[in-house]
Amino acid sequence: MLTSLLESLDVEELLTATYETFYMTIIALIGTFVFGTLLGLLLYLTDKGGIWQNKVINLIVASFVNVFRAIPFIILILLLFPFTDFLMGTIRGPNGALPALIIGAAPFYGRLVEIALKEVDKGVVEAAQSMGAKTRTIIFRVLLPESMPALMSGLTVTAIALIGYTAMAGAIGAGGLGSYAYYSGFQRRDFELVFICSVVIVIIVFLFQFLGDYISSKLDKR
Amino acid sequence: MISIQALKKVFTSSDNTITAVDDLTLDINDGEIFGVIGYSGAGKSTFVRLLNRLEEPSSGRIIIDDEDITGLNTQQLRMARQEIGMIFQHFNLLWSRTVKENIAFPLEIAGISKAKREERVQELIDLVGLSGRENAYPSQLSGGQKQRVGIARALANNPKVLLCDEATSALDPETTNSILDLLVDINKKLGLTIILITHEMHVIRKICNRVAVMENGKIVEQGDVLEVFLRPKQSVTKKFVEQVMGTDEEDEGVSYLVSTYEKGKIVRLHFVGETTNQALISQLAKQFSIELNILQGKITQTQRGPYGTLFVQIDGEKKEMEKAIDYITNETSVEVEVVRNAD
Ligand SMILES: Nc1ncnc2c1ncn2[C@@H]1O[C@H](COP(=O)(O)OP(=O)(O)O)[C@@H](O)[C@H]1O
Ligand SMILES: [Mg+2]
């Protein structure tokens, strides 16, 4: 069975698809990290008792996060077509998928960031304040470093969700393994190809999980 | 000098208001170790947090070395805070940083160059006795070592004042003593003012010069530690003194002493904290031809010397005994009370 599997396989196409999946996942992950951290910080800092306590801003950010988390990803892509077209000049290919991927994942990661920040000992923040630290110093030298292991494991969870999103995006033309499995596999009744794509995706997921766990444990000095 | 004038902090929530610090007025001298003692909920932590405005005062003024802390804007307050060190019950170290990096943190905040930071951190590590542990993470340290890091960090920018909120309450008795010794050492070496919050009277006894007793947000009694030990006025204060000295139950034992030791005089010697009195018993034995027999007592050490009571049996020639008692009364600051005269 294995030989027949490999015979029918166009290795070059598979590699391209794998590359596209990696490309979408990693670029979207970077964007998600930046925007999600921003959202998480905003949620945390404007919350009751926070350094920038502000009901209105907190409500706006929380609503944004909740709304975009509520929309199923496949619908979000469709919804964002005009925006994507305006921003990227295309709605197809890996680049066309990026805005939806980031907008879909950042609110999710933002909540994880908020939870991670809430775990930071209030006493440590207070100690920094008692030394005369600016808010910027507290964010970059206390809150983020102290919550880094949780931020990393949150990022791992998000990365794996993103891999799933890229496959969904693939089904409507974004490229990558999802696209390959759907168009070259499923639609041509080549279920072996669908199987191979699944195996590759599982390997990628495990890879991210392993890497994330490893970095997270290295960072954790508690 | 630190001058606190009519300081007040009211916490308001939807259903009630708590006056945690109530119209508190207090002066603290430069270079002294000032203790604030009170039971849980008395408002001690709120008080000390008001001093560097981690808590905003509802009203009143705080003046540290002629600088009105209460009148500073955010930027000025940040600068002022660099001159007010603070240590905490739970140490509040950054676990993601090593000992060295934790101590360097306030120096980074103050914008000190890297080379100068390294130099200063090494000085501080030596000062608090953490040599060899520079690169350890807080999770690898004992409680006492963590508090040493806390102290080093608080001293990094050469503050004028050190605020200690229950700094030894999470530590075992032995470690507590070593941390208290370190605080006294620092106070003497650097001449900085220490304000120390605690609910343990033995901490006050061991290192403070003056003490204020807090109850319901107010200072109900204050004075020299020895004076407060000697003549506590309020019932809270008496309870705190009993923590260290035991209760007056011992007096009940006096009648037992009187009936058991039938010969000679029995006297109560009250030591009120002067180091010169330390050799009193041996001096008496040398100078007068009397027998001395220590029956019972409790002596404790304060910053100013021994404090406490001893019951002593004196036997010998009547005239010699009188001379000895006159000597104690006139030549020393030990208070003497004859519990039973010789027949
Ligand atoms: N942030 C706060 N909000 C509301 N009440 C507070 C707050 N902080 C302290 N309190 C109240 O103020 C009183 C004094 O507390 P605290 O200063 O912590 O006392 P202590 O340190 O002597 O135990 C307590 O009744 C406490 O519940
Ligand atoms: Mg307290």
Coordinates of C-alpha atoms and ligand atoms in Angstrom, one line a residue:
Chain A
M1 CA 0.0 0.0 0.0
L2 CA 2.8 2.3 1.0
T3 CA 4.6 1.9 -2.4
S4 CA 1.4 2.7 -4.3
L5 CA 0.9 5.7 -2.0
L6 CA 4.3 7.1 -2.8
E7 CA 4.1 6.4 -6.5
S8 CA 1.0 8.5 -6.9
L9 CA 2.7 11.3 -5.0
D10 CA 4.0 14.4 -6.6
V11 CA 6.7 15.3 -4.0
E12 CA 7.3 18.7 -5.4
E13 CA 3.7 19.7 -5.0
L14 CA 3.5 18.3 -1.5
L15 CA 6.6 20.3 -0.5
T16 CA 5.2 23.5 -2.0
A17 CA 2.0 22.9 -0.1
T18 CA 3.9 22.2 3.1
Y19 CA 6.0 25.3 2.6
E20 CA 2.8 27.4 2.1
T21 CA 1.3 26.0 5.3
F22 CA 4.5 26.9 7.3
Y23 CA 4.6 30.3 5.6
M24 CA 1.0 31.1 6.5
T25 CA 1.3 29.7 10.0
I26 CA 4.5 31.5 10.9
I27 CA 3.7 34.9 9.4
A28 CA 0.2 34.8 10.9
L29 CA 1.7 33.7 14.3
I30 CA 4.0 36.6 14.3
G31 CA 1.1 39.0 13.5
T32 CA -1.1 37.2 16.1
F33 CA 1.6 37.5 18.7
V34 CA 2.0 41.3 18.2
F35 CA -1.8 42.1 17.9
G36 CA -2.8 39.5 20.5
T37 CA -0.3 40.8 23.0
L38 CA -1.5 44.3 22.4
L39 CA -5.1 43.3 22.9
G40 CA -4.2 41.3 26.0
L41 CA -2.2 44.2 27.5
L42 CA -5.1 46.6 26.8
L43 CA -7.6 44.2 28.4
Y44 CA -5.4 43.8 31.5
L45 CA -4.3 47.4 32.0
T46 CA -7.7 48.9 31.5
D47 CA -9.4 46.4 33.8
K48 CA -10.7 47.3 37.2
G49 CA -7.7 48.0 39.5
G50 CA -5.3 48.1 36.5
I51 CA -2.7 50.7 35.9
W52 CA -4.8 52.4 33.1
Q53 CA -8.2 51.5 34.6
N54 CA -10.7 52.6 32.0
K55 CA -14.2 51.2 31.8
V56 CA -14.9 52.5 28.3
I57 CA -11.8 51.3 26.6
N58 CA -12.0 48.0 28.4
L59 CA -15.5 47.5 27.1
I60 CA -14.6 48.4 23.5
V61 CA -11.6 46.1 23.4
A62 CA -13.5 43.3 25.2
S63 CA -16.4 43.6 22.7
F64 CA -14.1 43.5 19.7
V65 CA -12.4 40.4 21.1
N66 CA -15.6 38.7 21.9
V67 CA -17.2 39.5 18.5
F68 CA -14.3 38.2 16.4
R69 CA -14.0 35.1 18.6
A70 CA -17.6 34.4 18.1
I71 CA -17.5 34.4 14.3
P72 CA -16.7 31.0 12.8
F73 CA -13.4 31.2 11.0
I74 CA -14.7 30.0 7.6
I75 CA -17.3 32.8 7.7
L76 CA -14.7 35.3 8.9
I77 CA -12.7 34.8 5.8
L78 CA -15.7 35.5 3.6
L79 CA -16.6 38.5 5.7
L80 CA -13.2 39.9 5.4
F81 CA -12.8 39.6 1.6
P82 CA -13.3 43.3 0.9
F83 CA -10.9 44.2 3.6
T84 CA -8.3 41.6 2.5
D85 CA -8.6 42.8 -1.1
F86 CA -8.0 46.4 0.0
L87 CA -5.1 45.5 2.3
M88 CA -3.2 42.8 0.3
G89 CA -4.4 43.5 -3.3
T90 CA -5.6 39.9 -3.5
I91 CA -7.9 37.5 -1.8
R92 CA -6.2 34.4 -3.1
G93 CA -3.0 32.5 -2.1
P94 CA -1.2 32.4 1.2
N95 CA -1.0 36.2 1.4
G96 CA -4.7 36.6 0.9
A97 CA -5.3 34.3 3.9
L98 CA -3.1 36.3 6.3
P99 CA -5.5 39.1 7.4
A100 CA -8.2 36.6 8.2
L101 CA -5.8 34.3 10.0
I102 CA -4.5 37.2 12.1
I103 CA -7.8 38.7 12.8
G104 CA -9.2 35.3 13.7
A105 CA -6.4 34.3 16.0
A106 CA -5.4 37.5 17.7
P107 CA -8.5 37.9 19.8
F108 CA -8.2 34.3 21.0
Y109 CA -4.5 34.9 21.8
G110 CA -5.4 38.2 23.4
R111 CA -7.6 36.4 26.0
L112 CA -4.8 34.0 26.7
V113 CA -2.4 36.9 27.2
E114 CA -4.8 38.6 29.6
I115 CA -5.1 35.4 31.6
A116 CA -1.3 35.1 31.7
L117 CA -0.9 38.7 32.8
K118 CA -3.4 38.2 35.6
E119 CA -1.2 35.4 36.9
V120 CA 1.7 37.8 37.5
D121 CA 2.0 38.5 41.2
K122 CA 0.5 41.9 42.0
G123 CA 3.2 42.3 44.7
V124 CA 5.9 42.3 42.0
V125 CA 4.2 45.0 40.1
E126 CA 3.9 46.9 43.3
A127 CA 7.6 46.4 44.1
A128 CA 8.4 47.9 40.7
Q129 CA 6.1 50.8 41.3
S130 CA 7.8 51.4 44.7
M131 CA 11.1 51.7 42.9
G132 CA 9.7 54.4 40.7
A133 CA 9.2 52.4 37.5
K134 CA 7.4 53.9 34.6
T135 CA 4.4 52.0 33.1
R136 CA 6.5 51.2 30.1
T137 CA 9.1 49.6 32.3
I138 CA 6.5 47.7 34.2
I139 CA 5.1 46.3 30.9
F140 CA 8.3 45.4 29.3
R141 CA 10.5 44.5 32.3
V142 CA 8.0 43.0 34.7
L143 CA 4.6 41.9 33.2
L144 CA 5.9 40.4 29.9
P145 CA 9.0 38.7 31.2
E146 CA 7.2 37.3 34.3
S147 CA 4.4 35.9 32.2
M148 CA 6.6 34.6 29.4
P149 CA 6.2 30.9 30.0
A150 CA 2.4 31.3 30.0
L151 CA 2.6 33.6 26.9
M152 CA 4.7 30.9 25.2
S153 CA 2.3 28.0 25.9
G154 CA -0.6 30.2 24.9
L155 CA 1.2 30.9 21.6
T156 CA 1.7 27.2 21.1
V157 CA -2.0 26.6 21.5
T158 CA -2.7 29.5 19.1
A159 CA -0.2 28.1 16.6
I160 CA -2.0 24.8 16.5
A161 CA -5.3 26.5 16.1
L162 CA -3.7 28.6 13.3
I163 CA -2.6 25.4 11.5
G164 CA -6.2 24.3 11.5
Y165 CA -7.3 27.7 10.2
T166 CA -4.8 27.6 7.3
A167 CA -6.3 24.3 6.2
M168 CA -9.8 25.8 6.3
A169 CA -8.5 28.8 4.4
G170 CA -6.9 26.4 1.9
A171 CA -10.3 25.0 1.1
I172 CA -11.3 28.4 -0.4
G173 CA -8.1 29.0 -2.3
A174 CA -5.4 30.0 0.1
G175 CA -3.0 27.3 -0.8
G176 CA -1.1 25.1 1.6
L177 CA -1.8 21.5 2.7
G178 CA -5.5 22.2 3.2
S179 CA -5.8 23.4 -0.4
Y180 CA -3.7 20.5 -1.7
A181 CA -5.8 17.9 0.1
Y182 CA -9.0 19.4 -1.0
Y183 CA -8.4 20.2 -4.6
S184 CA -5.8 17.6 -5.6
G185 CA -7.0 15.0 -3.2
F186 CA -10.7 15.1 -2.3
Q187 CA -12.0 16.5 -5.5
R188 CA -10.1 14.0 -7.6
R189 CA -11.1 11.1 -5.4
D190 CA -7.5 10.7 -4.4
F191 CA -8.0 9.8 -0.8
E192 CA -4.5 8.6 -0.4
L193 CA -3.3 12.1 -1.0
V194 CA -5.8 13.4 1.6
F195 CA -4.3 10.9 4.0
I196 CA -0.7 11.9 3.3
C197 CA -1.6 15.6 3.8
S198 CA -3.2 14.7 7.1
V199 CA 0.0 12.9 8.2
V200 CA 2.1 15.9 7.3
I201 CA -0.2 18.3 9.1
V202 CA -0.1 16.1 12.2
I203 CA 3.7 16.1 12.1
I204 CA 3.7 19.9 11.8
V205 CA 1.3 20.2 14.8
F206 CA 3.5 17.9 16.9
L207 CA 6.5 19.9 15.9
F208 CA 4.9 23.1 17.1
Q209 CA 3.7 21.5 20.3
F210 CA 7.1 20.0 21.0
L211 CA 8.9 23.3 20.3
G212 CA 6.5 25.3 22.3
D213 CA 6.6 23.1 25.3
Y214 CA 10.4 23.1 25.2
I215 CA 10.8 26.9 25.0
S216 CA 8.1 27.3 27.7
S217 CA 9.9 25.0 30.1
K218 CA 13.3 26.6 29.4
L219 CA 11.8 30.0 30.2
D220 CA 10.2 28.9 33.4
K221 CA 12.5 29.7 36.3
R222 CA 9.8 29.3 39.0
Chain B
M1 CA 13.0 63.8 59.3
I2 CA 9.7 62.4 58.3
S3 CA 6.7 64.3 59.3
I4 CA 3.3 62.8 58.9
Q5 CA 0.4 65.2 59.5
A6 CA -3.3 64.3 59.9
L7 CA -2.9 61.5 57.4
K8 CA -6.1 59.7 56.5
K9 CA -7.1 56.9 54.2
V10 CA -10.7 56.0 53.6
F11 CA -11.6 53.0 51.4
T12 CA -15.0 53.2 49.9
S13 CA -16.9 50.4 48.3
S14 CA -20.5 50.2 47.2
D15 CA -21.8 49.1 50.6
N16 CA -19.4 50.5 53.2
T17 CA -16.5 52.7 54.0
I18 CA -13.4 51.8 56.0
T19 CA -11.2 54.4 57.5
A20 CA -7.9 52.3 57.4
V21 CA -5.7 55.2 58.6
D22 CA -7.5 57.8 60.7
D23 CA -6.0 61.2 61.2
L24 CA -2.5 60.0 62.0
T25 CA 0.2 62.5 63.1
L26 CA 3.7 61.3 63.7
D27 CA 7.3 62.4 63.5
I28 CA 10.1 60.0 62.7
N29 CA 13.7 61.1 63.3
D30 CA 16.6 60.7 60.8
G31 CA 18.5 57.5 61.3
E32 CA 16.2 55.8 63.8
I33 CA 14.5 52.5 63.6
F34 CA 10.9 53.2 64.1
G35 CA 8.5 50.4 64.7
V36 CA 4.7 50.3 64.1
I37 CA 3.0 47.4 65.8
G38 CA -0.7 46.4 65.8
Y39 CA -2.9 43.5 65.2
S40 CA -4.1 42.4 61.8
G41 CA -6.4 45.0 60.2
A42 CA -5.1 47.8 62.4
G43 CA -4.1 49.7 59.2
K44 CA -0.3 49.2 59.4
S45 CA 0.2 48.2 55.8
T46 CA -2.1 51.0 54.5
F47 CA -0.1 53.4 56.6
V48 CA 3.3 52.3 55.3
R49 CA 2.0 52.2 51.7
L50 CA 0.7 55.8 52.0
L51 CA 4.3 56.9 52.7
N52 CA 5.4 56.2 49.2
R53 CA 1.9 56.7 47.8
L54 CA 1.4 53.2 46.6
E55 CA -1.9 54.1 48.3
E56 CA -3.1 57.7 47.6
P57 CA -3.9 59.5 50.9
S58 CA -7.5 60.7 51.3
S59 CA -6.2 63.7 53.2
G60 CA -3.2 64.8 55.2
R61 CA 0.4 65.5 54.4
I62 CA 3.7 63.5 54.3
I63 CA 6.9 65.3 54.4
I64 CA 10.2 63.5 54.0
D65 CA 13.3 65.7 54.4
D66 CA 11.4 68.9 53.6
E67 CA 9.9 67.4 50.5
D68 CA 6.1 67.3 50.5
I69 CA 5.5 63.8 49.1
T70 CA 1.7 64.4 49.0
G71 CA 2.2 67.4 46.6
L72 CA 4.3 65.6 44.0
N73 CA 3.1 65.0 40.4
T74 CA 3.6 61.5 38.8
Q75 CA 7.0 62.3 37.4
Q76 CA 8.3 63.8 40.7
L77 CA 6.8 61.0 42.7
R78 CA 8.8 58.4 40.6
M79 CA 12.0 60.3 41.4
A80 CA 11.1 60.5 45.1
R81 CA 10.3 56.8 45.2
Q82 CA 13.9 56.0 44.1
E83 CA 15.0 57.4 47.4
I84 CA 12.5 55.4 49.4
G85 CA 13.3 51.7 49.6
M86 CA 10.7 49.1 50.4
I87 CA 10.8 45.5 51.4
F88 CA 7.8 43.1 51.6
Q89 CA 6.5 40.1 53.6
H90 CA 6.5 37.9 50.5
F91 CA 9.7 39.5 49.1
N92 CA 8.1 40.2 45.7
L93 CA 11.2 39.3 43.6
L94 CA 11.0 38.8 39.9
W95 CA 11.4 35.1 39.5
S96 CA 12.4 35.5 35.8
R97 CA 15.6 37.3 36.9
T98 CA 18.6 36.1 38.8
V99 CA 19.7 37.5 42.2
K100 CA 22.1 39.9 40.4
E101 CA 19.4 41.0 37.9
N102 CA 16.8 41.5 40.6
I103 CA 19.2 43.8 42.5
A104 CA 20.1 45.6 39.2
F105 CA 16.4 46.3 38.4
P106 CA 16.0 49.5 40.5
L107 CA 19.3 50.7 39.0
E108 CA 18.0 50.1 35.5
I109 CA 14.9 52.2 36.5
A110 CA 17.2 55.0 37.7
G111 CA 19.0 54.9 34.4
I112 CA 22.4 53.8 35.7
S113 CA 24.9 52.6 33.1
K114 CA 25.6 48.9 32.8
A115 CA 29.2 49.1 34.1
K116 CA 28.2 51.1 37.2
R117 CA 25.2 48.8 37.8
E118 CA 27.5 45.7 37.9
E119 CA 29.8 47.4 40.4
R120 CA 27.0 48.5 42.6
V121 CA 25.3 45.1 42.5
Q122 CA 28.5 43.5 43.7
E123 CA 28.7 45.9 46.6
L124 CA 25.2 45.2 47.6
I125 CA 25.6 41.4 47.3
D126 CA 28.6 41.7 49.7
L127 CA 26.6 44.0 52.0
V128 CA 23.7 41.6 52.5
G129 CA 25.9 38.4 52.5
L130 CA 24.8 36.7 49.3
S131 CA 28.2 36.2 47.7
G132 CA 28.3 33.1 45.7
R133 CA 24.5 33.2 45.0
E134 CA 24.6 36.0 42.4
N135 CA 23.4 33.8 39.5
A136 CA 20.8 31.8 41.4
Y137 CA 17.1 32.3 40.6
P138 CA 14.8 33.3 43.5
S139 CA 13.2 29.8 43.4
Q140 CA 16.6 28.4 44.3
L141 CA 16.9 30.5 47.5
S142 CA 15.6 30.1 51.0
G143 CA 13.2 32.6 52.5
G144 CA 16.0 34.4 54.4
Q145 CA 18.1 34.7 51.3
K146 CA 15.1 36.0 49.3
Q147 CA 14.6 38.7 51.8
R148 CA 18.3 39.6 51.6
V149 CA 17.8 40.1 47.9
G150 CA 14.8 42.2 48.7
I151 CA 16.9 44.3 51.1
A152 CA 19.8 44.7 48.6
R153 CA 17.3 45.7 45.9
A154 CA 15.7 48.3 48.2
L155 CA 19.1 49.8 49.0
A156 CA 20.4 49.9 45.5
N157 CA 19.7 53.6 44.8
N158 CA 21.0 54.7 48.3
P159 CA 17.6 55.6 49.7
K160 CA 17.2 57.8 52.8
V161 CA 14.3 55.7 54.1
L162 CA 13.6 52.0 54.2
L163 CA 10.0 50.8 54.6
C164 CA 9.5 47.3 55.9
D165 CA 6.1 45.8 55.8
E166 CA 6.1 42.6 57.9
A167 CA 9.5 41.9 56.4
T168 CA 10.2 38.9 58.7
S169 CA 6.6 37.6 59.2
A170 CA 7.1 34.8 56.6
L171 CA 10.4 33.6 58.1
D172 CA 11.2 31.2 60.9
P173 CA 12.6 32.6 64.2
E174 CA 16.2 32.0 63.4
T175 CA 16.1 33.5 60.0
T176 CA 14.0 36.4 61.4
N177 CA 16.9 37.2 63.8
S178 CA 19.5 37.1 61.1
I179 CA 17.4 39.5 59.0
L180 CA 16.8 41.8 61.9
D181 CA 20.6 41.8 62.6
L182 CA 21.1 42.8 59.0
L183 CA 18.7 45.6 59.3
V184 CA 20.4 47.0 62.4
D185 CA 23.8 46.6 60.7
I186 CA 22.5 48.6 57.7
N187 CA 21.0 51.2 59.9
K188 CA 24.3 51.7 61.7
K189 CA 26.5 51.5 58.6
L190 CA 24.4 53.7 56.2
G191 CA 22.6 55.8 58.8
L192 CA 19.3 55.3 57.0
T193 CA 15.9 55.7 58.6
I194 CA 14.0 52.4 58.9
I195 CA 10.2 52.3 59.4
L196 CA 9.2 48.8 60.3
I197 CA 5.7 47.4 60.5
T198 CA 5.1 44.2 62.4
H199 CA 2.6 42.4 64.6
E200 CA 5.4 40.8 66.6
M201 CA 6.6 42.6 69.7
H202 CA 9.9 40.7 69.8
V203 CA 10.8 42.3 66.5
I204 CA 10.2 45.7 68.0
R205 CA 12.1 44.8 71.2
K206 CA 15.1 43.6 69.2
I207 CA 15.8 46.4 66.9
C208 CA 13.6 49.5 67.3
N209 CA 14.4 52.7 69.0
R210 CA 10.9 54.0 69.1
V211 CA 7.5 52.3 68.6
A212 CA 4.0 53.4 67.8
V213 CA 1.1 51.1 68.6
M214 CA -1.7 51.2 66.1
E215 CA -5.3 50.2 66.6
N216 CA -8.3 51.0 64.3
G217 CA -6.2 53.2 62.1
K218 CA -5.0 55.4 65.0
I219 CA -1.8 55.5 67.0
V220 CA -2.9 54.8 70.5
E221 CA 0.5 54.9 72.2
Q222 CA 4.0 55.8 71.2
G223 CA 7.4 56.4 72.7
D224 CA 10.8 54.9 73.4
V225 CA 10.7 51.1 73.1
L226 CA 12.0 50.7 76.7
E227 CA 9.5 53.2 78.1
V228 CA 6.6 51.4 76.4
F229 CA 7.9 48.1 77.7
L230 CA 8.2 49.5 81.2
R231 CA 5.0 51.4 81.4
P232 CA 2.5 50.3 78.8
K233 CA -0.7 52.3 79.1
Q234 CA -3.2 50.9 76.7
S235 CA -4.5 47.4 77.0
V236 CA -3.3 46.5 73.4
T237 CA 0.1 47.7 74.3
K238 CA 0.1 45.6 77.5
K239 CA -0.9 42.5 75.5
F240 CA 2.0 43.1 73.1
V241 CA 4.4 43.5 76.0
E242 CA 3.2 40.3 77.5
Q243 CA 4.0 38.6 74.1
V244 CA 7.7 39.1 75.0
M245 CA 7.7 39.3 78.8
G246 CA 5.1 36.8 79.7
T247 CA 2.1 37.8 81.9
D248 CA 2.1 39.0 85.5
E249 CA 1.3 35.5 86.6
E250 CA 4.9 35.4 87.7
D251 CA 3.9 37.6 90.7
E252 CA 1.8 34.8 92.0
G253 CA 4.9 32.8 92.3
V254 CA 6.4 35.4 94.6
S255 CA 4.5 34.2 97.7
Y256 CA 5.9 30.8 96.8
L257 CA 9.4 32.1 96.7
V258 CA 8.9 33.9 100.0
S259 CA 7.7 30.8 101.8
T260 CA 10.3 28.6 100.3
Y261 CA 13.5 30.7 100.8
E262 CA 13.2 31.6 104.4
K263 CA 16.6 33.2 105.0
G264 CA 17.6 36.7 104.3
K265 CA 15.9 39.3 102.0
I266 CA 14.1 38.7 98.8
V267 CA 14.3 41.6 96.3
R268 CA 12.9 42.3 92.9
L269 CA 15.5 43.9 90.6
H270 CA 14.0 45.7 87.6
F271 CA 16.5 46.2 84.7
V272 CA 15.5 49.1 82.5
G273 CA 17.9 48.8 79.7
E274 CA 21.4 50.1 80.4
T275 CA 24.4 48.1 79.4
T276 CA 26.4 49.3 82.4
N277 CA 24.2 47.2 84.6
Q278 CA 25.0 44.0 83.0
A279 CA 27.6 43.0 85.6
L280 CA 25.4 44.0 88.6
I281 CA 25.2 40.7 90.3
S282 CA 28.9 40.0 90.2
Q283 CA 29.6 43.5 91.3
L284 CA 27.4 43.1 94.4
A285 CA 29.0 39.8 95.2
K286 CA 32.5 41.3 95.0
Q287 CA 31.8 44.6 96.9
F288 CA 29.7 43.3 99.7
S289 CA 30.0 40.2 101.8
I290 CA 26.6 38.9 101.0
E291 CA 25.3 35.7 99.5
L292 CA 23.3 36.2 96.3
N293 CA 20.9 33.6 95.0
I294 CA 19.0 34.1 91.8
L295 CA 15.5 32.7 92.2
Q296 CA 13.5 33.6 89.2
G297 CA 13.2 36.1 86.5
K298 CA 13.2 37.1 82.9
I299 CA 15.6 39.4 81.1
T300 CA 15.4 40.3 77.5
Q301 CA 17.7 42.4 75.3
T302 CA 16.6 45.6 73.6
Q303 CA 18.5 48.0 71.5
R304 CA 19.4 49.9 74.7
G305 CA 20.5 47.0 76.8
P306 CA 18.8 44.4 79.1
Y307 CA 15.3 44.8 80.2
G308 CA 13.3 42.7 82.6
T309 CA 13.0 41.5 86.2
L310 CA 15.0 39.3 88.5
F311 CA 14.0 37.9 91.9
V312 CA 17.1 37.6 94.1
Q313 CA 17.6 36.3 97.6
I314 CA 20.2 38.2 99.6
D315 CA 21.6 36.8 102.7
G316 CA 24.4 38.0 105.1
E317 CA 25.0 40.6 107.8
K318 CA 22.0 43.0 108.0
K319 CA 24.3 46.0 107.6
E320 CA 25.9 44.6 104.5
M321 CA 22.5 43.8 103.0
E322 CA 21.4 47.4 103.6
K323 CA 24.6 48.7 102.0
A324 CA 24.1 46.6 98.9
I325 CA 20.5 47.7 98.4
D326 CA 21.6 51.4 98.9
Y327 CA 24.2 50.8 96.3
I328 CA 21.7 49.5 93.8
T329 CA 19.3 52.3 94.5
N330 CA 21.8 55.1 94.3
E331 CA 24.6 54.0 92.0
T332 CA 22.7 52.1 89.2
S333 CA 19.6 52.6 87.2
V334 CA 18.2 49.3 88.3
E335 CA 15.0 49.7 90.3
V336 CA 14.9 47.6 93.4
E337 CA 12.0 46.6 95.5
V338 CA 12.3 44.6 98.7
V339 CA 9.7 41.8 98.5
R340 CA 10.5 40.4 101.9
N341 CA 12.8 41.8 104.6
A342 CA 15.1 39.7 106.7
D343 CA 13.7 39.0 110.1
Ligands
LIG1 N1 -7.5 48.2 48.9 C1 -8.4 48.1 50.0 N2 -9.7 48.3 49.8 C2 -10.6 48.2 50.8 N3 -10.2 48.0 52.1 C3 -8.9 47.9 52.3 C4 -7.9 47.9 51.3 N4 -6.7 47.8 51.9 C5 -7.0 47.6 53.2 N5 -8.3 47.7 53.5 C6 -8.9 47.6 54.8 O1 -8.2 48.5 55.7 C7 -8.0 48.0 56.9 C8 -6.6 48.0 57.3 O2 -5.9 47.1 56.5 P1 -4.3 46.9 56.5 O3 -3.7 48.3 56.4 O4 -3.9 45.9 55.6 O5 -4.1 46.4 58.0 P2 -2.8 45.6 58.7 O6 -1.7 45.8 57.7 O7 -2.6 46.3 60.0 O8 -3.2 44.2 58.9 C9 -8.6 46.6 56.9 O9 -9.9 46.7 57.5 C10 -8.7 46.3 55.4 O10 -9.8 45.4 55.2
MG2 MG -0.5 44.2 56.8

